[in-house]
Coordinates of C-alpha atoms in Angstrom, one line a residue:
M97 CA 12.3 -15.5 -8.7
K98 CA 11.9 -14.4 -4.8
A99 CA 10.3 -11.4 -3.4
L100 CA 11.4 -8.9 -0.7
V101 CA 8.6 -6.6 0.7
L102 CA 9.8 -3.8 2.8
S103 CA 7.4 -3.2 5.6
G104 CA 9.5 -1.6 8.5
G105 CA 8.7 2.1 8.1
A106 CA 7.1 4.1 10.9
G107 CA 4.4 5.8 8.8
T108 CA 4.6 9.2 10.4
R109 CA 2.1 10.6 7.6
L110 CA -0.5 8.3 8.6
R111 CA -0.6 9.1 12.2
P112 CA -2.7 8.5 14.5
F113 CA -3.3 5.2 12.9
S114 CA 0.4 4.2 12.5
Y115 CA 0.5 4.7 16.5
S116 CA -1.5 1.7 16.8
M117 CA -0.9 -0.6 13.7
P118 CA 1.9 -0.7 11.1
K119 CA 0.8 1.3 8.1
Q120 CA 1.1 -1.5 5.7
L121 CA -1.9 -3.2 7.7
I122 CA -4.4 -0.2 7.2
P123 CA -7.3 -1.9 5.3
I124 CA -8.4 -0.6 1.7
A125 CA -11.7 -1.9 0.6
N126 CA -11.6 -4.3 3.9
K127 CA -8.4 -5.9 3.1
P128 CA -4.8 -4.7 4.3
V129 CA -2.5 -3.2 2.0
L130 CA 0.0 -6.0 2.4
E131 CA -2.6 -8.7 1.3
Y132 CA -2.8 -6.7 -2.0
V133 CA 1.1 -6.7 -2.3
V134 CA 1.3 -10.4 -1.5
G135 CA -1.3 -11.0 -4.1
N136 CA 0.4 -9.3 -6.8
L137 CA 3.6 -11.1 -6.1
R138 CA 1.5 -14.5 -6.3
D139 CA 0.2 -13.4 -9.5
I140 CA 3.5 -13.4 -11.2
G141 CA 4.5 -16.8 -9.9
V142 CA 6.4 -15.8 -6.5
T143 CA 5.9 -18.1 -3.7
E144 CA 9.0 -17.2 -1.5
I145 CA 8.8 -13.9 0.1
G146 CA 10.9 -12.1 2.6
I147 CA 9.3 -9.4 4.6
I148 CA 11.5 -6.8 6.2
V149 CA 9.9 -5.8 9.6
G150 CA 10.7 -3.4 12.3
D151 CA 9.8 -3.5 15.9
R152 CA 6.1 -4.1 15.3
G153 CA 6.9 -7.3 13.1
H154 CA 4.8 -9.4 15.3
E155 CA 1.7 -7.4 14.3
I156 CA 2.3 -8.0 10.8
S157 CA 3.1 -11.8 11.1
D158 CA -0.2 -12.0 13.3
V159 CA -2.2 -11.0 10.2
L160 CA -0.2 -12.7 7.3
G161 CA 1.2 -15.8 9.2
D162 CA 3.5 -18.0 7.5
G163 CA 1.6 -17.2 4.0
S164 CA 0.1 -20.2 3.7
A165 CA -3.4 -19.0 3.6
L166 CA -2.4 -16.6 0.7
G167 CA -0.7 -19.3 -1.2
V168 CA 2.9 -18.1 -0.4
A169 CA 5.8 -18.9 2.0
I170 CA 6.6 -15.9 4.2
T171 CA 10.1 -15.3 6.1
Y172 CA 10.1 -12.4 8.4
I173 CA 13.6 -10.8 8.3
P174 CA 14.0 -8.1 11.3
Q175 CA 15.6 -4.8 10.6
H176 CA 16.8 -3.0 13.8
A177 CA 16.9 0.4 12.6
P178 CA 15.6 2.3 9.4
L179 CA 19.1 2.4 7.5
G180 CA 17.9 2.5 3.9
L181 CA 16.3 0.1 1.3
A182 CA 19.7 -1.0 0.2
H183 CA 20.5 -2.1 3.6
C184 CA 17.2 -4.2 3.5
V185 CA 18.8 -5.9 0.3
K186 CA 22.0 -6.6 2.3
I187 CA 20.4 -8.1 5.5
A188 CA 18.2 -10.3 3.3
R189 CA 21.0 -11.7 1.4
P190 CA 21.0 -15.0 3.3
F191 CA 17.3 -15.2 2.2
L192 CA 17.8 -14.2 -1.4
G193 CA 20.8 -16.1 -2.2
D194 CA 21.7 -15.9 -5.7
D195 CA 18.3 -15.7 -7.3
D196 CA 16.5 -12.7 -9.1
F197 CA 14.2 -11.1 -7.0
V198 CA 11.8 -8.4 -6.9
M199 CA 11.6 -5.8 -4.2
Y200 CA 8.3 -4.1 -3.4
L201 CA 7.8 -1.4 -1.0
G202 CA 5.0 -2.6 1.2
D203 CA 2.7 0.5 1.4
N204 CA 2.5 0.6 -2.4
M205 CA -0.6 0.0 -4.2
L206 CA -0.3 -1.0 -8.0
V207 CA -4.0 -2.1 -8.7
E208 CA -3.6 -3.6 -12.1
G209 CA -0.5 -5.7 -10.7
I210 CA 2.7 -6.2 -12.2
S211 CA 2.2 -9.2 -14.5
E212 CA 3.5 -7.3 -17.6
I213 CA 6.4 -5.8 -16.1
A214 CA 7.7 -9.3 -14.7
D215 CA 7.3 -10.9 -18.1
E216 CA 9.3 -8.0 -19.7
F217 CA 12.1 -8.6 -16.9
A218 CA 12.1 -12.3 -17.5
A219 CA 12.3 -12.0 -21.3
V220 CA 15.2 -9.2 -21.2
R221 CA 16.9 -10.0 -17.9
P222 CA 18.6 -6.6 -17.4
S223 CA 20.9 -6.2 -14.5
A224 CA 18.0 -4.4 -12.9
Q225 CA 14.7 -3.0 -13.9
V226 CA 12.8 -0.1 -12.1
V227 CA 9.3 0.6 -12.2
V228 CA 8.6 4.4 -12.8
Y229 CA 5.5 6.6 -13.1
K230 CA 5.1 10.0 -14.8
V231 CA 4.3 12.4 -12.1
P232 CA 3.7 16.0 -12.3
D233 CA 6.3 17.0 -9.5
P234 CA 9.1 14.5 -9.3
R235 CA 11.2 16.6 -6.6
A236 CA 9.8 14.3 -3.8
F237 CA 11.1 11.1 -5.6
G238 CA 14.0 9.3 -7.0
V239 CA 14.1 10.2 -10.6
A240 CA 15.2 8.1 -13.5
E241 CA 16.5 9.6 -16.6
V242 CA 16.5 7.3 -19.6
D243 CA 17.5 7.0 -23.3
E244 CA 15.3 6.4 -26.3
N245 CA 15.6 2.5 -25.5
S246 CA 14.4 2.9 -21.9
R247 CA 17.9 2.2 -20.5
V248 CA 18.5 4.4 -17.5
T249 CA 21.4 6.9 -18.0
R250 CA 21.1 8.5 -14.5
L251 CA 19.3 8.4 -11.2
V252 CA 18.7 11.2 -9.0
E253 CA 17.3 11.2 -5.4
K254 CA 14.7 14.1 -4.7
P255 CA 16.2 16.4 -7.7
Q256 CA 15.5 20.2 -7.0
E257 CA 15.8 20.6 -10.8
P258 CA 14.5 17.2 -12.2
R259 CA 15.3 16.6 -15.9
S260 CA 12.8 13.8 -16.0
D261 CA 9.3 13.2 -14.7
L262 CA 9.9 9.4 -14.2
A263 CA 9.5 8.7 -10.5
M264 CA 10.6 5.3 -9.0
I265 CA 7.5 4.1 -7.4
G266 CA 8.7 1.2 -5.1
V267 CA 8.8 -1.8 -7.2
Y268 CA 12.5 -3.0 -8.5
F269 CA 13.4 -6.1 -10.4
F270 CA 17.1 -7.2 -9.5
T271 CA 19.5 -10.0 -10.9
P272 CA 22.3 -11.0 -8.2
L273 CA 24.3 -8.1 -9.4
I274 CA 22.7 -5.8 -7.1
H275 CA 24.6 -7.5 -4.2
Q276 CA 27.8 -6.2 -5.6
A277 CA 26.5 -2.9 -5.9
V278 CA 25.2 -2.7 -2.4
D279 CA 28.6 -3.9 -1.0
A280 CA 30.5 -0.9 -3.1
I281 CA 28.3 2.0 -1.9
E282 CA 28.4 4.2 1.3
P283 CA 26.0 5.6 3.5
S284 CA 24.4 8.8 2.3
W285 CA 24.2 11.9 4.3
R286 CA 21.2 10.5 5.9
G287 CA 23.1 7.7 7.4
E288 CA 21.2 5.3 5.0
L289 CA 22.3 2.9 2.3
E290 CA 20.4 4.3 -0.5
I291 CA 19.0 2.0 -3.3
T292 CA 19.3 4.8 -5.7
D293 CA 23.1 4.9 -5.2
A294 CA 23.2 1.2 -5.8
L295 CA 21.4 1.4 -9.0
Q296 CA 23.5 4.2 -10.0
W297 CA 26.7 2.3 -9.3
L298 CA 25.3 -0.2 -11.8
V299 CA 24.7 2.4 -14.4
T300 CA 28.3 4.0 -13.9
H301 CA 29.6 0.6 -14.3
E302 CA 27.8 0.3 -17.5
R303 CA 25.4 -2.7 -16.5
D304 CA 22.1 -2.9 -18.1
V305 CA 19.6 -1.0 -16.1
R306 CA 16.0 -0.5 -17.5
A307 CA 13.0 1.7 -16.7
R308 CA 9.4 0.4 -17.3
I309 CA 6.5 2.9 -17.0
Y310 CA 3.5 1.9 -15.0
S311 CA 0.2 3.0 -16.7
G312 CA -2.2 1.5 -14.1
F313 CA -3.6 3.2 -10.9
W314 CA -0.7 3.8 -8.5
K315 CA -0.6 5.2 -5.0
D316 CA 1.8 5.3 -2.0
T317 CA -0.6 4.8 0.7
G318 CA 1.4 7.1 3.1
K319 CA -1.3 9.7 3.8
V320 CA -4.9 9.4 4.6
E321 CA -6.1 11.1 1.3
D322 CA -4.2 8.5 -0.7
V323 CA -5.7 5.6 1.3
L324 CA -9.2 7.0 0.5
E325 CA -8.3 7.4 -3.1
C326 CA -7.3 3.9 -3.2
N327 CA -10.4 2.7 -1.4
R328 CA -12.5 4.5 -4.1
E329 CA -10.5 3.0 -6.9
L330 CA -11.0 -0.7 -5.5
L331 CA -14.4 -0.3 -4.4
M332 CA -15.2 0.8 -8.1
R333 CA -14.3 -2.8 -9.2
L334 CA -16.9 -4.5 -6.9
T335 CA -19.5 -6.9 -7.9
T336 CA -22.7 -7.2 -5.8
D337 CA -22.5 -10.2 -3.3
I338 CA -25.0 -10.4 -0.4
Q339 CA -24.0 -13.0 2.3
G340 CA -25.5 -11.4 5.2
V341 CA -29.0 -10.1 6.0
V342 CA -30.9 -7.2 4.5
D343 CA -34.3 -6.6 5.9
E344 CA -37.5 -5.6 3.7
E345 CA -37.4 -2.0 4.7
S346 CA -34.0 -1.4 3.5
S347 CA -32.6 -0.6 0.1
L348 CA -29.5 -1.4 -2.0
I349 CA -28.2 0.9 -4.9
G350 CA -25.4 0.0 -7.1
E351 CA -22.7 -2.5 -6.3
V352 CA -23.0 -3.7 -2.8
V353 CA -21.1 -6.3 -0.8
V354 CA -22.7 -7.5 2.5
E355 CA -20.5 -10.0 4.2
E356 CA -21.5 -13.0 6.3
G357 CA -23.0 -12.1 9.6
A358 CA -23.6 -8.3 8.6
R359 CA -27.0 -6.9 9.0
V360 CA -28.7 -4.0 7.3
V361 CA -32.0 -2.9 9.0
R362 CA -34.0 0.1 7.8
S363 CA -31.1 1.4 5.9
C364 CA -30.1 2.5 2.5
I365 CA -26.6 1.3 1.3
V366 CA -25.3 3.3 -1.8
G367 CA -22.7 1.5 -4.0
P368 CA -19.9 1.0 -4.3
A369 CA -19.8 0.0 -0.7
I370 CA -18.9 -3.0 1.5
I371 CA -20.4 -3.7 4.8
G372 CA -18.0 -6.2 6.9
A373 CA -18.6 -9.4 8.6
G374 CA -20.7 -9.3 11.7
T375 CA -21.4 -5.3 11.3
L376 CA -24.9 -4.0 12.1
V377 CA -26.1 -0.9 9.9
E378 CA -29.4 0.5 11.2
E379 CA -31.5 3.5 10.3
S380 CA -28.4 4.9 8.3
I381 CA -27.5 5.8 4.9
V382 CA -23.8 4.3 3.9
G383 CA -22.0 5.0 0.6
P384 CA -21.0 5.7 -1.9
Y385 CA -17.3 4.7 -1.9
T386 CA -17.4 3.3 1.7
A387 CA -15.9 0.4 3.3
I388 CA -17.2 -0.5 6.8
G389 CA -15.1 -3.2 8.6
A390 CA -16.0 -6.2 10.6
D391 CA -18.0 -6.0 13.9
C392 CA -19.0 -2.2 13.5
R393 CA -22.2 -0.7 14.5
I394 CA -23.6 2.3 12.3
T395 CA -26.8 3.7 13.9
E396 CA -28.7 6.6 13.0
S397 CA -25.9 8.0 11.1
G398 CA -24.7 9.0 7.4
V399 CA -21.3 7.9 6.2
S400 CA -19.9 8.2 2.7
D401 CA -16.4 8.2 0.8
S402 CA -15.1 6.9 3.9
I403 CA -13.4 3.9 5.8
V404 CA -14.6 2.5 8.9
L405 CA -12.1 0.1 10.7
S406 CA -13.3 -3.0 12.5
G407 CA -15.1 -2.6 16.0
A408 CA -16.1 1.1 15.5
F409 CA -19.3 2.4 16.7
V410 CA -20.9 5.5 15.1
H411 CA -24.3 6.9 16.3
N412 CA -26.3 9.9 15.6
V413 CA -23.7 11.6 13.1
S414 CA -25.2 12.7 9.9
G415 CA -22.8 13.6 7.0
I416 CA -19.6 11.8 7.7
E417 CA -17.6 12.3 4.4
T418 CA -14.0 11.5 3.3
S419 CA -13.2 10.1 6.9
L420 CA -11.0 7.5 8.4
I421 CA -12.2 6.0 11.7
G422 CA -10.2 3.8 13.7
R423 CA -10.7 0.3 15.1
K424 CA -13.0 0.3 18.0
A425 CA -13.3 4.0 17.9
R426 CA -16.7 5.6 19.3
V427 CA -18.1 8.8 17.4
G428 CA -21.3 10.3 18.4
S429 CA -23.5 13.5 18.2
A430 CA -25.0 15.3 15.1
K431 CA -23.1 17.6 12.5
Q432 CA -21.5 17.1 9.4
H433 CA -17.8 16.5 9.7
R434 CA -14.5 15.2 7.9
L435 CA -13.1 12.8 10.5
V436 CA -9.6 11.2 11.2
V437 CA -10.1 9.5 14.4
G438 CA -7.5 6.9 15.6
D439 CA -8.0 3.4 17.3
D440 CA -9.9 3.3 20.5
A441 CA -10.8 7.0 20.4
H442 CA -14.0 8.4 21.8
V443 CA -15.2 11.3 20.1
E444 CA -18.5 13.3 20.8
V445 CA -18.8 15.8 18.0
A446 CA -20.5 19.2 19.1
A447 CA -23.6 20.3 17.3

């Protein structure tokens, strides 16, 4: 089995961060979302991964390289315009060949992995298997209607009156029959080749399409709030690991990771929390549920339930909460705030 990871979206809901980095590279618990995706694929035995990239593909390849450091082989497949998920399958055909494959949206976090779902697909081998999640309001999703045997009877994209609460969440298992379906469909009113239409073509032609409910933690990391929620979930799984330096005047409470080269000086770190490599935390309180990236400086400040990206400098700011602070951003002054600060920004908060 191969994998096709889709990483070409613009990430409009994650602005200002998606102006300066692909949304799939946003770090959660100090690791880019795409690394979690690759890890889930490697865990099911997939080592050949094609990644669909847009005009910022070089930034993704700079981080992931050829995949060897992650135990996989990565092929980058450019998509020159966002023409739909089924279009991604079409342009990846030379890479996919006649192999079964899993298609995975690169901004989706399935924290418990997909091993059980992959095993079920391999055992039953339907023409296609969609991963679904029960949601309270399915109107923003592609929705699967299923029978008592989990066979899909109908698929509807963003229905105004949904007849099912099973939303497709961005992981699909396919046999090569999907290529026939993709070749048979026409672009939607959006001008895109919709994967929902290709799956419906299989259903209409009496192919076996199954739905598998995912019961673990899932989030589409398309919004700041979802990124922070994922950060909390992953940090709750930490175990203490102190590679850096914590002075005698500092205290660590709960599960805390202090990476190599980091220094904690006259400060309190409340876990779960990560202090990234090369970072200085001085006369500050950090955590809980906080990930500080590499080479940051946090001085005379308080940061909790937040993500601070690499190279950021926070000084004399008390009570930063539920915030996302970009790479090399500078934030200073003295008042409680919820902040969303893009890369390289310089913010002086009024008292």
